[in-house]
Short mmCIF file of C-alpha atoms and ligand atoms in Angstrom, two decimals:
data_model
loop_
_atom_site.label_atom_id
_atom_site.label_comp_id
_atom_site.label_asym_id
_atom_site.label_seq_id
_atom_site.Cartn_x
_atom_site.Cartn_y
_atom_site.Cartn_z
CA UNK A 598 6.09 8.50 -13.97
CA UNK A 599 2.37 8.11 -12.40
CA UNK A 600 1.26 5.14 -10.39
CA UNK A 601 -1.94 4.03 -9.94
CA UNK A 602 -1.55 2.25 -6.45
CA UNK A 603 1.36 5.09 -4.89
CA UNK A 604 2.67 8.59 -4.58
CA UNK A 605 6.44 9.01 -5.76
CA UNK A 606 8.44 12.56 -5.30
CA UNK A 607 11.91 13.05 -5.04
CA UNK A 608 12.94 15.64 -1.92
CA UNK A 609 16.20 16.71 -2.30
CA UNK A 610 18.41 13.64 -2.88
CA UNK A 611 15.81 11.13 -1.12
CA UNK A 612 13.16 9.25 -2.96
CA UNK A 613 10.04 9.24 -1.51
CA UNK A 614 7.14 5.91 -1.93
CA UNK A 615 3.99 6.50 -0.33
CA UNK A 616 1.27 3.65 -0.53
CA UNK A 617 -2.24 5.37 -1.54
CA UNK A 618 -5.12 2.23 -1.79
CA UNK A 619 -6.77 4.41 1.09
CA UNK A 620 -10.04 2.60 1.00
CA UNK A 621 -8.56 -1.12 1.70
CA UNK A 622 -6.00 0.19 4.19
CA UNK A 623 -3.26 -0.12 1.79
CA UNK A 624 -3.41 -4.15 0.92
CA UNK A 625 -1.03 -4.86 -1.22
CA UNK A 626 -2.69 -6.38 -4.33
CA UNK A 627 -0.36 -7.30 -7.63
CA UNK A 628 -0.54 -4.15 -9.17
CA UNK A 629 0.70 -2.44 -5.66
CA UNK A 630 3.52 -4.49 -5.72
CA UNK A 631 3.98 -3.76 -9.16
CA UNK A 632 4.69 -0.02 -8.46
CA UNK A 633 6.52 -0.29 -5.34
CA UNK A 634 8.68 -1.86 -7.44
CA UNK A 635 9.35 -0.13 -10.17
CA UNK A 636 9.31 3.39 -8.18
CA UNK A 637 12.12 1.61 -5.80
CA UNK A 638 14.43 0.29 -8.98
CA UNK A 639 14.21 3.53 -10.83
CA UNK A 640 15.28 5.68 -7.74
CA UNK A 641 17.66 2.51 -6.93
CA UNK A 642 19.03 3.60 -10.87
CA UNK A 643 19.10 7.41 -10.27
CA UNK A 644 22.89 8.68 -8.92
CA UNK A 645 21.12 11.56 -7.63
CA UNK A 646 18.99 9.38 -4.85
CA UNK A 647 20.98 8.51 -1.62
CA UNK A 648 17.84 7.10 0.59
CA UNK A 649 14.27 6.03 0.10
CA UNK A 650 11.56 6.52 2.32
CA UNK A 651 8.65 3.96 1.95
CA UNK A 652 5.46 4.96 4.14
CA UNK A 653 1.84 4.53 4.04
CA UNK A 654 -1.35 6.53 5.51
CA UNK A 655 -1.68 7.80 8.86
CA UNK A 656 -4.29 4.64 10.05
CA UNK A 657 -1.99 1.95 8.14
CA UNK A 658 1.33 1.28 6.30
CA UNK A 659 -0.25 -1.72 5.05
CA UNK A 660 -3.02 -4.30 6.59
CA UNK A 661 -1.51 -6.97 4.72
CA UNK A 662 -1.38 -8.96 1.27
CA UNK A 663 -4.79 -8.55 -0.64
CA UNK A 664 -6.86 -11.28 0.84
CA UNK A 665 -9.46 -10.63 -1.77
CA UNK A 666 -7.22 -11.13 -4.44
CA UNK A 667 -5.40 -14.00 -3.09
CA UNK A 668 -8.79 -15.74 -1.97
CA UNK A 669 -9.62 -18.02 -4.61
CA UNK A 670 -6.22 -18.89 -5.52
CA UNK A 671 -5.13 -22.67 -5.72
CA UNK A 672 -0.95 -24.02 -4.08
CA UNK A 673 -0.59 -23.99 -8.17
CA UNK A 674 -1.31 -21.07 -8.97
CA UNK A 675 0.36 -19.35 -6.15
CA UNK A 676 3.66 -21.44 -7.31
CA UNK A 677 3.19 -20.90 -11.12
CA UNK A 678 2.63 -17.13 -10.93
CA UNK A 679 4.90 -16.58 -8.40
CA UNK A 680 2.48 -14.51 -6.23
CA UNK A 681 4.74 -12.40 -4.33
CA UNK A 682 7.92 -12.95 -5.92
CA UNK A 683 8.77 -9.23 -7.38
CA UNK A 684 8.93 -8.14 -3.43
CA UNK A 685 12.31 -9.63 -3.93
CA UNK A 686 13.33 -7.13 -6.24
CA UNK A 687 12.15 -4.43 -3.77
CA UNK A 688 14.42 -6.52 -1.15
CA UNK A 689 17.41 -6.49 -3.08
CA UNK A 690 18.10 -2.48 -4.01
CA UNK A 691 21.15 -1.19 -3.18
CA UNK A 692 19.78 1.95 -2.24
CA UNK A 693 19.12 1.91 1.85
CA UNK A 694 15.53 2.01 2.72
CA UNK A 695 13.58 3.41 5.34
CA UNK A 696 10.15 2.06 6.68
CA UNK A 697 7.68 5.12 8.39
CA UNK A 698 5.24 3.00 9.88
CA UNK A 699 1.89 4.40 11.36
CA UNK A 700 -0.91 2.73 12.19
CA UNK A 701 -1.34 -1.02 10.85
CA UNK A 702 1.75 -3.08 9.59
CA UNK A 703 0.15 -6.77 9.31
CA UNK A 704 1.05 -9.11 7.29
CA UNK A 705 2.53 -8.60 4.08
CA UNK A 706 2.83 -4.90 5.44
CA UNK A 707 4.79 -5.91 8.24
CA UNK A 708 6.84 -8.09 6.11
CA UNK A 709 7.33 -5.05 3.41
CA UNK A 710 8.40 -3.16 6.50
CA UNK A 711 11.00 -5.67 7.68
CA UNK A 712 12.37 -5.54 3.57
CA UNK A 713 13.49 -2.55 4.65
CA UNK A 714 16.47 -1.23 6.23
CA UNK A 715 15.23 0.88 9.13
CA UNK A 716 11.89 0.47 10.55
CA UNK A 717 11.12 3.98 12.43
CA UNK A 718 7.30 3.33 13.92
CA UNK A 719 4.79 5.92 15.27
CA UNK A 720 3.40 5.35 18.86
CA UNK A 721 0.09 4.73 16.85
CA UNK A 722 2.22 1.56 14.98
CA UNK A 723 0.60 -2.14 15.37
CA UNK A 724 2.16 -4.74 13.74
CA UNK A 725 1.67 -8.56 13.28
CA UNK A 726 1.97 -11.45 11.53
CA UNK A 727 -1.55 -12.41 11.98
CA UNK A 728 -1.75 -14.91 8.55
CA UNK A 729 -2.28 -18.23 10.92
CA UNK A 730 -5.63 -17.07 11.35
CA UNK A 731 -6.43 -16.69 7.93
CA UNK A 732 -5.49 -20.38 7.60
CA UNK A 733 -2.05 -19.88 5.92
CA UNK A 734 1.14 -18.56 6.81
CA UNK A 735 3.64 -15.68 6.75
CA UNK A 736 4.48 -15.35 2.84
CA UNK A 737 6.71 -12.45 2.29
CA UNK A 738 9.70 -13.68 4.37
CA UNK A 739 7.83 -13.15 7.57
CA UNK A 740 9.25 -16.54 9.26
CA UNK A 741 12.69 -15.81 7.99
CA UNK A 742 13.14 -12.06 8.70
CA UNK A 743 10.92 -11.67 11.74
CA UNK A 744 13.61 -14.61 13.76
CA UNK A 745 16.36 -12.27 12.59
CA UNK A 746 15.24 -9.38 13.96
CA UNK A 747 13.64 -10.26 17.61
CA UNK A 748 15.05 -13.89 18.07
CA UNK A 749 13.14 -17.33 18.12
CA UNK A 750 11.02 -16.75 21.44
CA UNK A 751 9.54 -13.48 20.54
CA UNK A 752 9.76 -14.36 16.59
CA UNK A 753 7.22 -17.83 17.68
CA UNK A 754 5.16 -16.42 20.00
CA UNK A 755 3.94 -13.15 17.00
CA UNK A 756 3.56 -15.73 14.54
CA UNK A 757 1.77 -18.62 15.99
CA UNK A 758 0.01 -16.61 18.04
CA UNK A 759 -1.03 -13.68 15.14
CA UNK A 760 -1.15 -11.32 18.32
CA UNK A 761 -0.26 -7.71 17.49
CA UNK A 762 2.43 -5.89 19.14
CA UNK A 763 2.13 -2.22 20.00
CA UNK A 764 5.35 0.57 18.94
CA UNK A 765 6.81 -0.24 22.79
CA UNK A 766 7.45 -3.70 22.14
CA UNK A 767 8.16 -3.32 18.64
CA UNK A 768 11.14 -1.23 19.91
CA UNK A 769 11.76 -3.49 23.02
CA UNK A 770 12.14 -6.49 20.66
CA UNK A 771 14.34 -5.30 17.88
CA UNK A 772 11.66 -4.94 15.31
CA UNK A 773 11.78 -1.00 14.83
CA UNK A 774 14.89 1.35 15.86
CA UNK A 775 12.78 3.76 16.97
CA UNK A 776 9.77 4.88 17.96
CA UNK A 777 8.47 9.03 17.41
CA UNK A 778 5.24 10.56 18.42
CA UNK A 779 2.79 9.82 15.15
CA UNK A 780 2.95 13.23 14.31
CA UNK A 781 6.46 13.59 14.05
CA UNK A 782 7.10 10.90 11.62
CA UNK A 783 7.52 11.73 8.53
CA UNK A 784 10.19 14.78 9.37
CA UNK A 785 11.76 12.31 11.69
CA UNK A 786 11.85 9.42 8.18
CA UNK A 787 13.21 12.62 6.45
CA UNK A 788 15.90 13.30 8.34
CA UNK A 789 17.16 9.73 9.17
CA UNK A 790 16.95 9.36 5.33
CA UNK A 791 18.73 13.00 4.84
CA UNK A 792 21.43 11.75 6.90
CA UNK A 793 21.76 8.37 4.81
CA UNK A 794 22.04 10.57 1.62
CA UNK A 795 24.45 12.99 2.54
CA UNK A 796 27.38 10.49 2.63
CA UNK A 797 28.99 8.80 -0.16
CA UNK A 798 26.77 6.32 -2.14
CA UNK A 799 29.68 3.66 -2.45
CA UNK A 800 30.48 3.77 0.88
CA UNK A 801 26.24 3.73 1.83
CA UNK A 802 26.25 0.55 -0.91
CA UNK A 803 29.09 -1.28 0.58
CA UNK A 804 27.71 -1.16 3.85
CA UNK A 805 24.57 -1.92 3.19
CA UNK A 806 25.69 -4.92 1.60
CA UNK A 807 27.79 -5.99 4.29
CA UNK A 808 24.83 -5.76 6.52
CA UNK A 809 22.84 -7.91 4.08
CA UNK A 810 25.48 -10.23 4.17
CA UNK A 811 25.66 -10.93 7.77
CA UNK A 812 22.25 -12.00 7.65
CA UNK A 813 22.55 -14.63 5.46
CA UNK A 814 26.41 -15.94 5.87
CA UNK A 815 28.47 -17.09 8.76
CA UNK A 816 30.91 -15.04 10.39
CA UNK A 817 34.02 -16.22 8.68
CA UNK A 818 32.77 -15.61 5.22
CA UNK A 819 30.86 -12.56 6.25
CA UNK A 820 34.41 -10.69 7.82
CA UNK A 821 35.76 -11.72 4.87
CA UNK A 822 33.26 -10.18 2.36
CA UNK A 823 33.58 -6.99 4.71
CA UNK A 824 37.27 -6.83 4.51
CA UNK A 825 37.19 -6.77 1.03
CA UNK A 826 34.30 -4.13 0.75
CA UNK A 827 36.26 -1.90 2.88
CA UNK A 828 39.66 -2.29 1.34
CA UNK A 829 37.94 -1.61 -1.87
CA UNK A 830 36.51 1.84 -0.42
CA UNK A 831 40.43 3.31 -0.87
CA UNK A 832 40.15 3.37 -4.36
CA UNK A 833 37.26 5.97 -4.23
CA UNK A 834 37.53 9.87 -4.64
CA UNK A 835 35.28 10.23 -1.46
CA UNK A 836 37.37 8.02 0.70
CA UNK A 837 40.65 10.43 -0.12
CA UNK A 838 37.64 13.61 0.69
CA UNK A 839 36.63 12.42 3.63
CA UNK A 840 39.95 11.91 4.85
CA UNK A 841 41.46 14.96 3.92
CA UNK A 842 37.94 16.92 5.31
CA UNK A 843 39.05 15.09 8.60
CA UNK A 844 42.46 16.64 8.29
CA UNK A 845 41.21 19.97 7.63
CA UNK A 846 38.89 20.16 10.03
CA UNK A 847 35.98 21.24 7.26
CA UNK A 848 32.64 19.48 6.19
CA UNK A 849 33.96 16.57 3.24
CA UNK A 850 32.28 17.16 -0.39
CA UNK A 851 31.28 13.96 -1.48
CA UNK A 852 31.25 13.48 -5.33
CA UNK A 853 29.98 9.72 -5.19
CA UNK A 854 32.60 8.11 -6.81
C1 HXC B 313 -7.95 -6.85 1.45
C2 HXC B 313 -8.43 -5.41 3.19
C3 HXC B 313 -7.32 -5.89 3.93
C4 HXC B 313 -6.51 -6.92 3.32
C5 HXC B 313 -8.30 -4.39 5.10
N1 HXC B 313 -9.01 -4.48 3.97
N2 HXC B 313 -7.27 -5.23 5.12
N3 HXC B 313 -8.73 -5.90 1.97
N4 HXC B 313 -6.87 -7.35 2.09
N5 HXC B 313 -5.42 -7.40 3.92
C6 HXC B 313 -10.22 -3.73 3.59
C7 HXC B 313 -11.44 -4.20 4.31
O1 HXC B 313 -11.96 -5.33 3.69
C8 HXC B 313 -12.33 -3.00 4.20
O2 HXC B 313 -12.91 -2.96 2.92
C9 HXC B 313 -11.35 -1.82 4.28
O3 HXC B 313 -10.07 -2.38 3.96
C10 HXC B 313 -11.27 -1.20 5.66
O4 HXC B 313 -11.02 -2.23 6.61
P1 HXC B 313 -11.97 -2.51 7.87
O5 HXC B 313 -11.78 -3.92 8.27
O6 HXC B 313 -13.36 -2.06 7.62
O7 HXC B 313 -11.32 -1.53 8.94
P2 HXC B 313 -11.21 -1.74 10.53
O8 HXC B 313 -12.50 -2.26 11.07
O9 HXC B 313 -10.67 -0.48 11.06
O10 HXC B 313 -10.12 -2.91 10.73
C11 HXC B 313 -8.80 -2.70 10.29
C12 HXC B 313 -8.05 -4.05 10.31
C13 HXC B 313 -8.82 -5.11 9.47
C14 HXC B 313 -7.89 -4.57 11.75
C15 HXC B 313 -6.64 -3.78 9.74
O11 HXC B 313 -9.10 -4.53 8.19
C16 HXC B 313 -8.07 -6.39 9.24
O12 HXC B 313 -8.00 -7.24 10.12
N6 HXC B 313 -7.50 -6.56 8.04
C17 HXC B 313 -6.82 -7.78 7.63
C18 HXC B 313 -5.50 -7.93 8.35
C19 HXC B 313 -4.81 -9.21 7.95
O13 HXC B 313 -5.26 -10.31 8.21
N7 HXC B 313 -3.68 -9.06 7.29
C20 HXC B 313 -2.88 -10.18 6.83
C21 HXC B 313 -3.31 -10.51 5.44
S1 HXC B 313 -2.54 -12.02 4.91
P3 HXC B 313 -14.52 -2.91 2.74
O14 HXC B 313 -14.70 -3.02 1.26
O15 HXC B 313 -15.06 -4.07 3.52
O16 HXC B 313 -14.90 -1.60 3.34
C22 HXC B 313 -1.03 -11.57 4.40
C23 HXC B 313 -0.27 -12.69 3.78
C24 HXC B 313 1.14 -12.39 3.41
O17 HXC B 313 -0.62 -10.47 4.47
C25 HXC B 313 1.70 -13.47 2.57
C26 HXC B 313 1.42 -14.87 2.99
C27 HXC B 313 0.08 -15.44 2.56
#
């Protein structure tokens, strides 16, 4: 399928997403979100992807929501059209996704980043919430995910301040988990995302869920949802593989099921 707003390829058994509006810095207009979409759902669908990579240009992942587009818009309209509600669909694939980040990640873009599973940044990567001095606020989960990852002090000071935060502190902070020279990013995305794919997709599922889960329940209910994920991991092939790989001391063959 072509895109208008990205570049999609498939290397090996990892989907790749790269944002191409080059000439606003990657904002992420309607149509943007549109494709990111449906590129992440169909690879999401496909048995033969194990890992996405999402990345941008070398000067930005993505300066932000379209401002231009957004500009005119009345509390409404941005209710009745649900302005940036299909970035929950990109949120919620099973498939584990990982964020290359160079260059600008403001905004929506940093909130897009923090949708994903792993953010690996570029010594080059600035990122910020920066929509208090546009006169709103962080839209795409920005207040929820941001306090998540870096705690309330740090989480409060980025978005009431808008400041932007260089790679170092991103790292520091709990934002990215980790940080590679700019030109090393995209092998270094590959790999992590090789890595991902090359074990078994129930086992990459169930976890990812029960990471998802411990953001969002408390630890009682979250142990239990992980007990049961795990338990349910014995009635797979590549549980019985992996095990007997162990045993004799060779590589497993995972058949993802
Ligand atoms: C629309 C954008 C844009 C954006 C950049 N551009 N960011 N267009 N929406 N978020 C456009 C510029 O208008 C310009 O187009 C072109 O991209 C290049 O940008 P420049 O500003 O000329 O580049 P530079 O001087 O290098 O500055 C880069 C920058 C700056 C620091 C990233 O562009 C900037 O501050 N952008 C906005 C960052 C921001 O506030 N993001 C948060 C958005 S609000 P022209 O046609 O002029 O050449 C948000 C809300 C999320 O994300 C949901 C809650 C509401």
């Amino acid at each position: 399928t072509e895109y208008a707003t990205i570049v999609v390829e498939t290397r090996g058994r990892v989907g790749w997403i790269t944002l191409n509006r080059p000439e606003v810095l990657n904002a992420l207009d309607t149509q943007i979100m549109r494709d990111v979409v449906a590129a992440a759902t169909a690879f999401d669908a496909d048995e033969g992807i194990g890992a996405i990579v999402v990345t941008g240009s070398e000067r930005a992942f993505a300066a932000g929501a379209d401002i231009k587009e957004m500009e005119s818009k009345t509390a409404r309209e941005m209710v009745e059209d649900d302005h940036f509600g299909d970035w929950s669909r990109f949120a919620a694939v099973r498939t584990p996704v990982v964020a290359a980040v160079s260059g600008y990640a403001l905004g929506g873009g940093c909130e897009l980043a923090m949708m994903c599973d792993i953010i690996l940044a570029a010594d080059t990567a600035k990122f910020a919430l920066p929509e208090l001095n546009l006169g709103v606020m962080p839209g795409m989960g920005g207040t929820q995910r941001l306090i998540r990852a870096v705690g309330y002090a740090k989480a409060a000071d980025i978005i009431l301040t808008g400041r932007r935060i260089d790679a170092v502190e991103a790292e520091r902070s709990g934002l990215v988990s980790r940080v590679v020279p700019a030109s090393d990013l995209l092998e270094e995305a590959g790999k992590i995302a090789d890595t991902i794919a090359s074990k078994s997709l129930p086992s990459v599922y169930a976890a990812k869920a029960a990471l998802d889960a411990a953001m969002e329940t408390p630890l009682a209910e979250g142990l239990r949802f992980e007990k049961e994920a795990f338990a349910a991991l014995f009635d797979t092939e590549d549980q019985k593989e992996g095990m007997a790989a162990f045993r004799e001391k060779r590589a497993p063959e995972f058949r993802n099921r």
